[in-house]
Short mmCIF file of C-alpha atoms and ligand atoms in Angstrom, two decimals:
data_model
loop_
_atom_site.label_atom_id
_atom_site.label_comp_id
_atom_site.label_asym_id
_atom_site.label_seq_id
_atom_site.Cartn_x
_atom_site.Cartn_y
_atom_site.Cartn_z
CA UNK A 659 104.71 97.03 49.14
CA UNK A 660 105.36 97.39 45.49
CA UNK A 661 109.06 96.46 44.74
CA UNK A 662 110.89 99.46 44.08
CA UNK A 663 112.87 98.70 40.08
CA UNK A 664 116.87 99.41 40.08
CA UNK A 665 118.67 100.46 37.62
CA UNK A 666 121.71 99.35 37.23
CA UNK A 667 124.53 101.48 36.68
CA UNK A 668 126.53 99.42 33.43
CA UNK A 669 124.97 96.70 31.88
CA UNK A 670 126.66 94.65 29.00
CA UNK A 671 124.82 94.45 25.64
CA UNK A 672 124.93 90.66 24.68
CA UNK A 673 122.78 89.35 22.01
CA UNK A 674 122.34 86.34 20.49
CA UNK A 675 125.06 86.81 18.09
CA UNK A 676 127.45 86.25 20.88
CA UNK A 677 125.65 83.63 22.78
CA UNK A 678 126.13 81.57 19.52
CA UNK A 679 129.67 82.86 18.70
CA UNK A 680 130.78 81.27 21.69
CA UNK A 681 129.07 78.61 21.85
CA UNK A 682 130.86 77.50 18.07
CA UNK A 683 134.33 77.74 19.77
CA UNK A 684 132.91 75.59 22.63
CA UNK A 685 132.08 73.05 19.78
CA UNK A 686 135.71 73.14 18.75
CA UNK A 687 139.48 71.76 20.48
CA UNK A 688 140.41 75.38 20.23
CA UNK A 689 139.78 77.14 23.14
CA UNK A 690 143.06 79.22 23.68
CA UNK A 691 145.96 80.19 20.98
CA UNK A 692 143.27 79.24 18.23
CA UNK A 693 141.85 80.93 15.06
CA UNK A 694 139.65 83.73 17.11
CA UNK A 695 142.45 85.29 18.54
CA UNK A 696 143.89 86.33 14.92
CA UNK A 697 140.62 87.33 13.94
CA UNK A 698 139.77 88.98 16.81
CA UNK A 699 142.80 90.61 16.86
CA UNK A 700 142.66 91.43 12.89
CA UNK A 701 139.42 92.91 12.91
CA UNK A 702 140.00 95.04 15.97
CA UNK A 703 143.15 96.50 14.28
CA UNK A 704 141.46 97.05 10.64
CA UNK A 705 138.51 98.99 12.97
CA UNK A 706 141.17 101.24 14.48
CA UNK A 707 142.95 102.05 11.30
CA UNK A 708 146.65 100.56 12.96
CA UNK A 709 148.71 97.43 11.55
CA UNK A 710 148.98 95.36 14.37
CA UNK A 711 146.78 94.49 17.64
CA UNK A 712 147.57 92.25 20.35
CA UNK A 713 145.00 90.55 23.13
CA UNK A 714 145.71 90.25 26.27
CA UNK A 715 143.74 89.42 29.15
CA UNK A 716 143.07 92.51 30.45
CA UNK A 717 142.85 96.26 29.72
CA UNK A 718 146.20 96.22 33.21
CA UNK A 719 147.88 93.75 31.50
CA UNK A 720 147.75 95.17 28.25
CA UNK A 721 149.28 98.88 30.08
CA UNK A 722 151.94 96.52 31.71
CA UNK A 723 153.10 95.41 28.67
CA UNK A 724 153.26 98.80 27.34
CA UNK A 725 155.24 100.23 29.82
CA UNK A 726 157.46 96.87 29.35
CA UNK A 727 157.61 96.69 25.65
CA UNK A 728 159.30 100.30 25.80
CA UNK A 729 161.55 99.28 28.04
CA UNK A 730 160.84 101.47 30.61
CA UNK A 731 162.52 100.59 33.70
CA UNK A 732 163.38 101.26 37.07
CA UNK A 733 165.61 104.77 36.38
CA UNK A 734 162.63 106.01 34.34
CA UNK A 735 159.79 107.75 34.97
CA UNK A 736 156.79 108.39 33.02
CA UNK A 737 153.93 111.17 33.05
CA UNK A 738 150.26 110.92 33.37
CA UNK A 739 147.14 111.41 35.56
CA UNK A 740 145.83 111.40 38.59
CA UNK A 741 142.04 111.49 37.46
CA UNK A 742 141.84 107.64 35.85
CA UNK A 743 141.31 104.38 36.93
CA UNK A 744 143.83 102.86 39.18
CA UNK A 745 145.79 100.79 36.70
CA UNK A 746 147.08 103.41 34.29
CA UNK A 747 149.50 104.36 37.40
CA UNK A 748 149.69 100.92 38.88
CA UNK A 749 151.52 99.74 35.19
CA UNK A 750 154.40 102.20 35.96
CA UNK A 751 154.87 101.00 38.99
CA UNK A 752 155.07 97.05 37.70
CA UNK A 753 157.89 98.21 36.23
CA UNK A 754 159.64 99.57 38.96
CA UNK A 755 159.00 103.18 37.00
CA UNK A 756 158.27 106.18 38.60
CA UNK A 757 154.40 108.06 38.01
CA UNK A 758 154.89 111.48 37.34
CA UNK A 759 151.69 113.05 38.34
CA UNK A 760 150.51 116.24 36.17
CA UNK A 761 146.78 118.01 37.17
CA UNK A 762 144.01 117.98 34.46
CA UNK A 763 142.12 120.76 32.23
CA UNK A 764 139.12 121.30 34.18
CA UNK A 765 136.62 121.13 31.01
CA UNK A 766 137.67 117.68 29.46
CA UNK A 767 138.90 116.10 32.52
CA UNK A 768 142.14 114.84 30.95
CA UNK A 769 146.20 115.78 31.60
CA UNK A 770 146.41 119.67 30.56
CA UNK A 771 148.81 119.69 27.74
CA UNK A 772 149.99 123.10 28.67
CA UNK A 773 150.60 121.74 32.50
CA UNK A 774 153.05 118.62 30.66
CA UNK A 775 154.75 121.49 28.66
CA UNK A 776 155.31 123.50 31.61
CA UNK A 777 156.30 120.58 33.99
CA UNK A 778 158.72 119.90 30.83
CA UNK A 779 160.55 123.45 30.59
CA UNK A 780 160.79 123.69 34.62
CA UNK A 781 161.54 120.72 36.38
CA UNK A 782 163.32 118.29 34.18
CA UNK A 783 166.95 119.50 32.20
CA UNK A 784 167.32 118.13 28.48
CA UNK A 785 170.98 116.71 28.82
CA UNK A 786 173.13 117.87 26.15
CA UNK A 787 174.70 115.31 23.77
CA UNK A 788 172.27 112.85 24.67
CA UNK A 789 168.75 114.19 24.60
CA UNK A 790 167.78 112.83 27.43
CA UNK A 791 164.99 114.80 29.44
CA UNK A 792 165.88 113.71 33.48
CA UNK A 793 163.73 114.91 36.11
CA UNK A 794 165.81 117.32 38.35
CA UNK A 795 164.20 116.21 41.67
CA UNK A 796 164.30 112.40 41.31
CA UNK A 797 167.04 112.00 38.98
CA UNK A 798 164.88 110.06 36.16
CA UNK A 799 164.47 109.89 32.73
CA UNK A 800 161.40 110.83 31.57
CA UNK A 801 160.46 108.37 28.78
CA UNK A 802 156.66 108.82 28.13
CA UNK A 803 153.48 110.39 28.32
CA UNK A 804 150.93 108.01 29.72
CA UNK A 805 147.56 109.60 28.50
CA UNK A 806 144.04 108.63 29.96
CA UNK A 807 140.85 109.32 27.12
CA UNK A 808 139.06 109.41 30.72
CA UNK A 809 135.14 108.62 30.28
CA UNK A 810 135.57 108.91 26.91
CA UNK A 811 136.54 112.63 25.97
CA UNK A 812 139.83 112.15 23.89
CA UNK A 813 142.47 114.16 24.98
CA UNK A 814 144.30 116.27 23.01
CA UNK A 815 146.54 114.73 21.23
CA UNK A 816 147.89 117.16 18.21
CA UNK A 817 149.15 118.85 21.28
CA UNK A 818 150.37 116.26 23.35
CA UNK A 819 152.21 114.41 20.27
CA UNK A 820 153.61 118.08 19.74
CA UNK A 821 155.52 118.01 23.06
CA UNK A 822 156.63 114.73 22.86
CA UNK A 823 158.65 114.79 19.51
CA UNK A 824 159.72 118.18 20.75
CA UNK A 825 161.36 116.09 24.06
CA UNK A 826 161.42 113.07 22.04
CA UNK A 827 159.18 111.07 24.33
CA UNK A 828 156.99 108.41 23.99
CA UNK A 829 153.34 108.28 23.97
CA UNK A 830 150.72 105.27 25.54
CA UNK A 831 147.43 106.26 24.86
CA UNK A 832 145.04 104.31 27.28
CA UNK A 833 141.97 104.60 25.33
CA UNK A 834 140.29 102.34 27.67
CA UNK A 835 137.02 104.06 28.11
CA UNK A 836 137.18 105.23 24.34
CA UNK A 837 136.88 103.05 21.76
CA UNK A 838 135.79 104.70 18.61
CA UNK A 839 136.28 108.29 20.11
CA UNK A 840 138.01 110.77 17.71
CA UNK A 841 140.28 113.18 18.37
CA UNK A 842 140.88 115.63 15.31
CA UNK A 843 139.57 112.71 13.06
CA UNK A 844 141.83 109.93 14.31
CA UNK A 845 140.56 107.41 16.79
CA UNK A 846 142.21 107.20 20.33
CA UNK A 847 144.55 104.94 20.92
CA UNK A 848 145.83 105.18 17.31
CA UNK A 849 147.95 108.14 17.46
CA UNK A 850 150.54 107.31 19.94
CA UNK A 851 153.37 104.05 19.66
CA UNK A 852 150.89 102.23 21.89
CA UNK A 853 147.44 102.49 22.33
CA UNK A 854 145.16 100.39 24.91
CA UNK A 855 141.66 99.09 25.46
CA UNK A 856 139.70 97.32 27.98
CA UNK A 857 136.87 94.54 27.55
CA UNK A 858 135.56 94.02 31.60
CA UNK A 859 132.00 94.14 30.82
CA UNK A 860 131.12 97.90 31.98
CA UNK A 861 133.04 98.90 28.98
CA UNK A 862 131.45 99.92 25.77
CA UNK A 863 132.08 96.46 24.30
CA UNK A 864 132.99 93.40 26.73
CA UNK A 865 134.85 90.08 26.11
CA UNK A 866 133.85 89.75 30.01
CA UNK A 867 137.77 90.60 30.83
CA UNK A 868 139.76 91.14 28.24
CA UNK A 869 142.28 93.64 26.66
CA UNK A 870 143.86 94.78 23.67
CA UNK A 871 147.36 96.51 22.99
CA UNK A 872 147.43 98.62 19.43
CA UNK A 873 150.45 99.89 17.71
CA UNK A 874 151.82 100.45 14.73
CA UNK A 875 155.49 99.49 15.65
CA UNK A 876 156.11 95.47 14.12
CA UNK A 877 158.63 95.28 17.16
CA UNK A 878 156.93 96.30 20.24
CA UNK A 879 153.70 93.61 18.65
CA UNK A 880 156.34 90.91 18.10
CA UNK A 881 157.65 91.07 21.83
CA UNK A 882 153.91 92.11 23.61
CA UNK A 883 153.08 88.45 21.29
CA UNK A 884 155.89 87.07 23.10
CA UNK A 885 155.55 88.41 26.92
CA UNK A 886 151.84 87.88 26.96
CA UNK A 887 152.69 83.54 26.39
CA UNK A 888 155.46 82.93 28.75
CA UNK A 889 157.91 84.89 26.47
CA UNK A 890 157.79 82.00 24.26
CA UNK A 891 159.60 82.84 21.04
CA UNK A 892 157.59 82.49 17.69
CA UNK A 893 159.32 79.31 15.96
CA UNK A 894 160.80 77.92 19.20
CA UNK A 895 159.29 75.45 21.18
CA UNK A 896 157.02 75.39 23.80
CA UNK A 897 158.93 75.26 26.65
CA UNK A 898 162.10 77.69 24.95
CA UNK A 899 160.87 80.96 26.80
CA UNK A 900 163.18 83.80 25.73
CA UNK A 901 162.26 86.88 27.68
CA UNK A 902 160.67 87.38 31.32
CA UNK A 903 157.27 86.77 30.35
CA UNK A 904 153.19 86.42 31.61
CA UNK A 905 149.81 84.44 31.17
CA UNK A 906 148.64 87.28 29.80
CA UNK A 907 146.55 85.19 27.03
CA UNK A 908 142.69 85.55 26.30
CA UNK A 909 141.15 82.72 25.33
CA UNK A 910 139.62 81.94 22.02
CA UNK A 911 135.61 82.04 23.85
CA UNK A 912 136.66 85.50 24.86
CA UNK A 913 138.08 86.24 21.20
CA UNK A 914 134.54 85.03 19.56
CA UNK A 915 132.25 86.82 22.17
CA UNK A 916 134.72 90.41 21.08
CA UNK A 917 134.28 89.37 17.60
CA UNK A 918 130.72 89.34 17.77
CA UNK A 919 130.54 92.91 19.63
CA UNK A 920 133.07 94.79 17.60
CA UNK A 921 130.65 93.95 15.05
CA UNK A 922 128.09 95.38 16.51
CA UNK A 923 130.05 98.68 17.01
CA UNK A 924 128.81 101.24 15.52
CA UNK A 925 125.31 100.03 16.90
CA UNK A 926 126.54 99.77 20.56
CA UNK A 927 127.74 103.52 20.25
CA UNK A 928 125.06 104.71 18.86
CA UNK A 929 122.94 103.54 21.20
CA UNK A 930 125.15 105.14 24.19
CA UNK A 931 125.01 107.99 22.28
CA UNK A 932 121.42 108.41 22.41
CA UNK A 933 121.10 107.68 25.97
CA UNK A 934 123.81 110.43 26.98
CA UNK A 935 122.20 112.81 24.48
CA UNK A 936 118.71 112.45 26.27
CA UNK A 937 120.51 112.94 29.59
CA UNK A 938 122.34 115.93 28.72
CA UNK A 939 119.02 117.64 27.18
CA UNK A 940 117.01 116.88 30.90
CA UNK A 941 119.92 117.51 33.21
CA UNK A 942 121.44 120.98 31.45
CA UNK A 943 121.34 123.46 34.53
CA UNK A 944 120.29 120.83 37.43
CA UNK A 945 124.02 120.07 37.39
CA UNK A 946 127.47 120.30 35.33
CA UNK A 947 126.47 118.19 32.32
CA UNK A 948 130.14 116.49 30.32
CA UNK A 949 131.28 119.05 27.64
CA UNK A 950 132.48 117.74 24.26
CA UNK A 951 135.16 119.89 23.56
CA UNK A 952 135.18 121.32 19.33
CA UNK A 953 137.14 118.67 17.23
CA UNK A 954 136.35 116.28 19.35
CA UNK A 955 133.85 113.13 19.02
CA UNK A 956 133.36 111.48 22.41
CA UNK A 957 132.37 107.56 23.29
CA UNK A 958 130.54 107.04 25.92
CA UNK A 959 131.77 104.92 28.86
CA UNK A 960 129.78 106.32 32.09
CA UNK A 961 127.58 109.65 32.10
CA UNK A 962 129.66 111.56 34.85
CA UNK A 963 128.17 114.92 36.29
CA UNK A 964 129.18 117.18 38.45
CA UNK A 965 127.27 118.66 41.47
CA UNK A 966 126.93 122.54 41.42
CA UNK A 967 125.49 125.12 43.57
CA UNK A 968 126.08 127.11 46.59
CA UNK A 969 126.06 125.55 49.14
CA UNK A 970 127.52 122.40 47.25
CA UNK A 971 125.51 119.24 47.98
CA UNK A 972 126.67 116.75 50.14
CA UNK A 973 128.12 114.58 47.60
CA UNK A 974 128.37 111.26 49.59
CA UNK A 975 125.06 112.18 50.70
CA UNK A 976 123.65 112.21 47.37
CA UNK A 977 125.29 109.04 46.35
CA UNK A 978 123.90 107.01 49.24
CA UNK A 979 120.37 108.40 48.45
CA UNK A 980 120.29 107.51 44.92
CA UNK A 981 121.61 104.11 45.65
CA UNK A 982 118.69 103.69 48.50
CA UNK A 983 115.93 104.86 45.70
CA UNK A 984 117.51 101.78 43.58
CA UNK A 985 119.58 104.30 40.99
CA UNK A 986 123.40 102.96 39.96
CA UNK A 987 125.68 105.58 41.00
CA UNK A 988 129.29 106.00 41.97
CA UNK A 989 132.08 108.44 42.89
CA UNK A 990 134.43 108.10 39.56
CA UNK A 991 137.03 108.86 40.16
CA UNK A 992 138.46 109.30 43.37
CA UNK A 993 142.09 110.55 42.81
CA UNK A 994 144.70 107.97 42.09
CA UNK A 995 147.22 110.20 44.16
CA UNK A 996 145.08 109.93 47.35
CA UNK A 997 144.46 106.27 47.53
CA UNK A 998 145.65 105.13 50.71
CA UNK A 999 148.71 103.04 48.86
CA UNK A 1000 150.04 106.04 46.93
CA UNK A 1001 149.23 108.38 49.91
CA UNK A 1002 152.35 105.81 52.22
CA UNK A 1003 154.56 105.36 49.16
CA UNK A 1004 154.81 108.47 47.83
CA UNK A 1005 153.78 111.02 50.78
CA UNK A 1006 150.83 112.66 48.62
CA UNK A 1007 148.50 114.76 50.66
CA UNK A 1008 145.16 116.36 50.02
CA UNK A 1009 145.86 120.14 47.99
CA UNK A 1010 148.44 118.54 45.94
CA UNK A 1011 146.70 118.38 42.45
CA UNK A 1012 143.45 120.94 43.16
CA UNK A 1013 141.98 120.99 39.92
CA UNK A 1014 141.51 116.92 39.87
CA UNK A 1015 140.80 116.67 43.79
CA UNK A 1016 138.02 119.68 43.20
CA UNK A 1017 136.28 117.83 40.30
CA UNK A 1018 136.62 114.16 41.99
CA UNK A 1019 134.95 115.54 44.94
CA UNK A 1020 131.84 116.69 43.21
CA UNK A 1021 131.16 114.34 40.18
CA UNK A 1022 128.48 111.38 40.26
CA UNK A 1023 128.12 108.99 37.05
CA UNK A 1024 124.57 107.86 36.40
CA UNK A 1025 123.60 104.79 35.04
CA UNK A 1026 124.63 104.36 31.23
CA UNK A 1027 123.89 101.28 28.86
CA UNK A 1028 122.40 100.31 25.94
CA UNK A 1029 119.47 98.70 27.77
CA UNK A 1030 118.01 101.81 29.38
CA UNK A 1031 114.85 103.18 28.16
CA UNK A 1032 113.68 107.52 27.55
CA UNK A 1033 111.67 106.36 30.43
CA UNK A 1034 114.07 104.82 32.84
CA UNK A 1035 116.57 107.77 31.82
CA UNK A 1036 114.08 110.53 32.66
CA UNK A 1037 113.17 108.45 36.21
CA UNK A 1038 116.78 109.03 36.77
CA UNK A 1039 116.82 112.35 36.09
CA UNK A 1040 113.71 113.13 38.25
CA UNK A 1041 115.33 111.13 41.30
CA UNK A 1042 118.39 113.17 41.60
CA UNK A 1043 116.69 116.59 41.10
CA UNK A 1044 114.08 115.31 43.88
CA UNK A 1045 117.90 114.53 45.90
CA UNK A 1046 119.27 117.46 45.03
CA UNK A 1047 116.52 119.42 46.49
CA UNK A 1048 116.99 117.35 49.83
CA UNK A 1049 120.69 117.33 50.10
CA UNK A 1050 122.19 118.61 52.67
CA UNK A 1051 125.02 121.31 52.18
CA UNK A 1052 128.84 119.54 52.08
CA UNK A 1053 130.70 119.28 55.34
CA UNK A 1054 132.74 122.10 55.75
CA UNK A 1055 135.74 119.24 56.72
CA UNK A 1056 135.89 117.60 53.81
CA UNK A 1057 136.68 120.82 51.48
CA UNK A 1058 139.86 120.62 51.25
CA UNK A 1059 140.69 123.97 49.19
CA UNK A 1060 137.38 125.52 50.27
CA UNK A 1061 135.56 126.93 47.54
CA UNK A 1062 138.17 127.62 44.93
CA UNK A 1063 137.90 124.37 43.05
CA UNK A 1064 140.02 124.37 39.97
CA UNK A 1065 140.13 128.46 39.66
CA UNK A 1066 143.29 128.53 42.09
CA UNK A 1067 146.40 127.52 40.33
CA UNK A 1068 147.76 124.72 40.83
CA UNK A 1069 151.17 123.35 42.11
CA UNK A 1070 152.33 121.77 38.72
CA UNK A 1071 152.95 117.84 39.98
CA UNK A 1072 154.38 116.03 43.06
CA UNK A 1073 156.25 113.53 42.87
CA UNK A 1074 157.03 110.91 45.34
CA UNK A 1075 160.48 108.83 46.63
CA UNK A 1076 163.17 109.08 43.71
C1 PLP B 1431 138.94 99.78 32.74
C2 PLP B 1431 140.15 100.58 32.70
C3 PLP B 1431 141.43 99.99 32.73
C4 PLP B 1431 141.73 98.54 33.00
O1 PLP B 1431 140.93 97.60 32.54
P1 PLP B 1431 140.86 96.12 33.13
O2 PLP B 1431 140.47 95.34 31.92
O3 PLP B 1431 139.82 96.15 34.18
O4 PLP B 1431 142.18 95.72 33.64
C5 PLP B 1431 142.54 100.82 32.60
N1 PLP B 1431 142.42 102.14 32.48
C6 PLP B 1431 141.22 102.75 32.47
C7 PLP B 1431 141.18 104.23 32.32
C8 PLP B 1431 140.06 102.00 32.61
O5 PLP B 1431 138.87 102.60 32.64
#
């Protein structure tokens, strides 16, 4: 029997270039604190246009220190998603901090602006004298927006900066999935105090784990420089450690392998580009294809659809075929709110942010990398239509807000134990 090809759903574009980047540092007694890590470090923050950058050793590590650096605590709490990748709620919670859930635009994916406004102006009181915005229901301050660039389409942030100098808050931007995306000409993750990115190797570029913290404030670098060695202080010793602080260091082989990809960029993106371009021209009517939204330039991280039709194919059905016909697929994202840990901490419940759980419940990603050919992309494209034409019709049980996906409106935010 001829053995059937896969394609893989990420793949990491290494060339030689890095293969003999790190092998130079492996020729070297510097393999952690060394000269990489400035350079690395330099030439990610001259690409991004911001004075200072900071690696860490991962993209959760970097968001931890965010939420630290700002000193957001346990009376706070802090605003974001529930369509992301686990971690940008998880690095409240390090913190003791509480997530503030808010439901997404149903185009881009991302927080709805206008939903954080409203959210704003109804359930949190601007004390007078102070300034300080508390959430009426838990008793909080609200310190921050936590936005998610998710796959790649960059939020809007003219807007979202708008309403956070208007309630003086602060703004992460975790532009994990969106290096060199552009929102209204400025790259994510360079607009707000902090910005973050991610280096595990299904990202765009990969320092196989790695992360980087961006920001333009000398104080927050100084002290993310400090927690991510032990909160060792610059100047004292060794063993003087100042502040509460992590091994949150990437080594120097790491630093020369993101070196030798951030050079590579432009090229990498390109690339993507291309490949999501191709899919978008073969898929347009077979399903949802991602909208780029005016003003906005996208990055590629995964090439997300979403099912359409009526009935709606079996999603889970779909996913399982394309996996047995050797096509990468997966179910990004599942809602942070309804993973089982979230669900018994904070008593969410399926219905609670529609507009996410309606789009979560129908999107697929396809594979997307820089090694995939016109030919492999159009086999992928063929496979799913020849799914899609098998599919069975969703399980009436799993619809939670039957057939309204998105169009109802939505209950603003939950929010869990004060
Ligand atoms: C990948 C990713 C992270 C975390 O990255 P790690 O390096 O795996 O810790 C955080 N947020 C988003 C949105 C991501 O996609």
């Amino acid at each position: 029997m001829e053995k059937e090809l896969k394609i893989p759903l990420s793949s990491p574009d290494i060339t030689g270039k890095e293969i003999d980047a790190v092998v130079r540092v492996l020729q070297t007694p510097h393999l952690s604190l060394g000269p990489k890590l400035r350079e690395f470090e330099e030439a990610f923050a001259g690409y991004l246009g911001v004075e200072h950058a900071v690696a860490v050793s991962s993209g959760t590590a970097a968001l931890h220190l965010a939420v630290k650096s700002l000193g957001i605590g346990e009376k706070d709490a802090v605003i974001t998603t529930p369509f992301s990748f686990i971690s940008s709620a998880n690095c409240i919670l390090f913190e003791r901090a509480l997530p503030i859930f808010v439901d997404i635009e149903p185009v881009t994916y991302n927080i709805a602006p206008e939903r954080v406004e409203e959210f704003l102006g109804t359930e949190c009181a601007t004390e007078w004298g102070t300034g300080r915005v508390l959430h009426r229901k838990s008793g909080r301050q609200v310190k921050a927006i936590l936005a998610v660039h998710v796959f790649g389409h960059p939020c809007d942030m003219e807007r979202l900066a708008a309403i956070a100098a208007k309630y003086r808050l602060h703004i992460i931007e975790d532009a994990c999935e969106a290096i060199g995306a552009e929102c209204q000409g400025k790259k994510a993750g360079s607009v707000g105090e902090i910005g973050i990115f991610a280096f595990y190797p299904n990202k765009q570029m990969t320092t196989g784990e790695g992360g980087m913290l961006v920001t333009r404030d000398p104080g927050v670098a100084l002290l993310c420089r400090s927690l991510r060695n032990q909160g060792r202080d610059a100047g004292g010793g060794w063993l003087a450690h100042r502040w509460l602080g992590y091994n949150y260091r990437l080594s120097d082989l790491n630093c020369a392998l993101g070196i030798a990809q951030l050079s590579r960029i432009e090229e990498i993106l390109r690339k993507r580009d291309m490949v999501a371009r191709l899919y978008n021209s073969l898929l347009d009517g077979l399903v949802a294809v991602p909208a780029t939204v005016p003003g906005a330039v996208r990055s590629w991280f995964v090439y997300v659809v979403a099912l359409k039709g009526s009935p709606e194919p079996d999603r889970e059905w779909v996913l399982k075929e394309l996996t047995r016909r050797g096509i990468g697929c997966s179910n990004y994202f599942p809602p942070i709110h309804l993973q089982p840990f979230y669900q018994q901490s904070f008593g969410y419940r399926p219905g609670d942010f529609p507009i996410t759980e309606g789009i979560a419940r129908r999107t697929v990603a396809l594979p997307l990398h820089n090694r995939l050919t016109a030919d492999e992309v159009r086999r992928v494209v063929e496979t799913l239509r020849e799914v899609l034409a098998k599919s069975p019709a969703r399980p009436e049980e799993r619809k939670a807000v039957p057939g309204d996906w998105g169009l109802r409106r939505a209950p603003l935010q939950r929010t869990g134990g004060a």
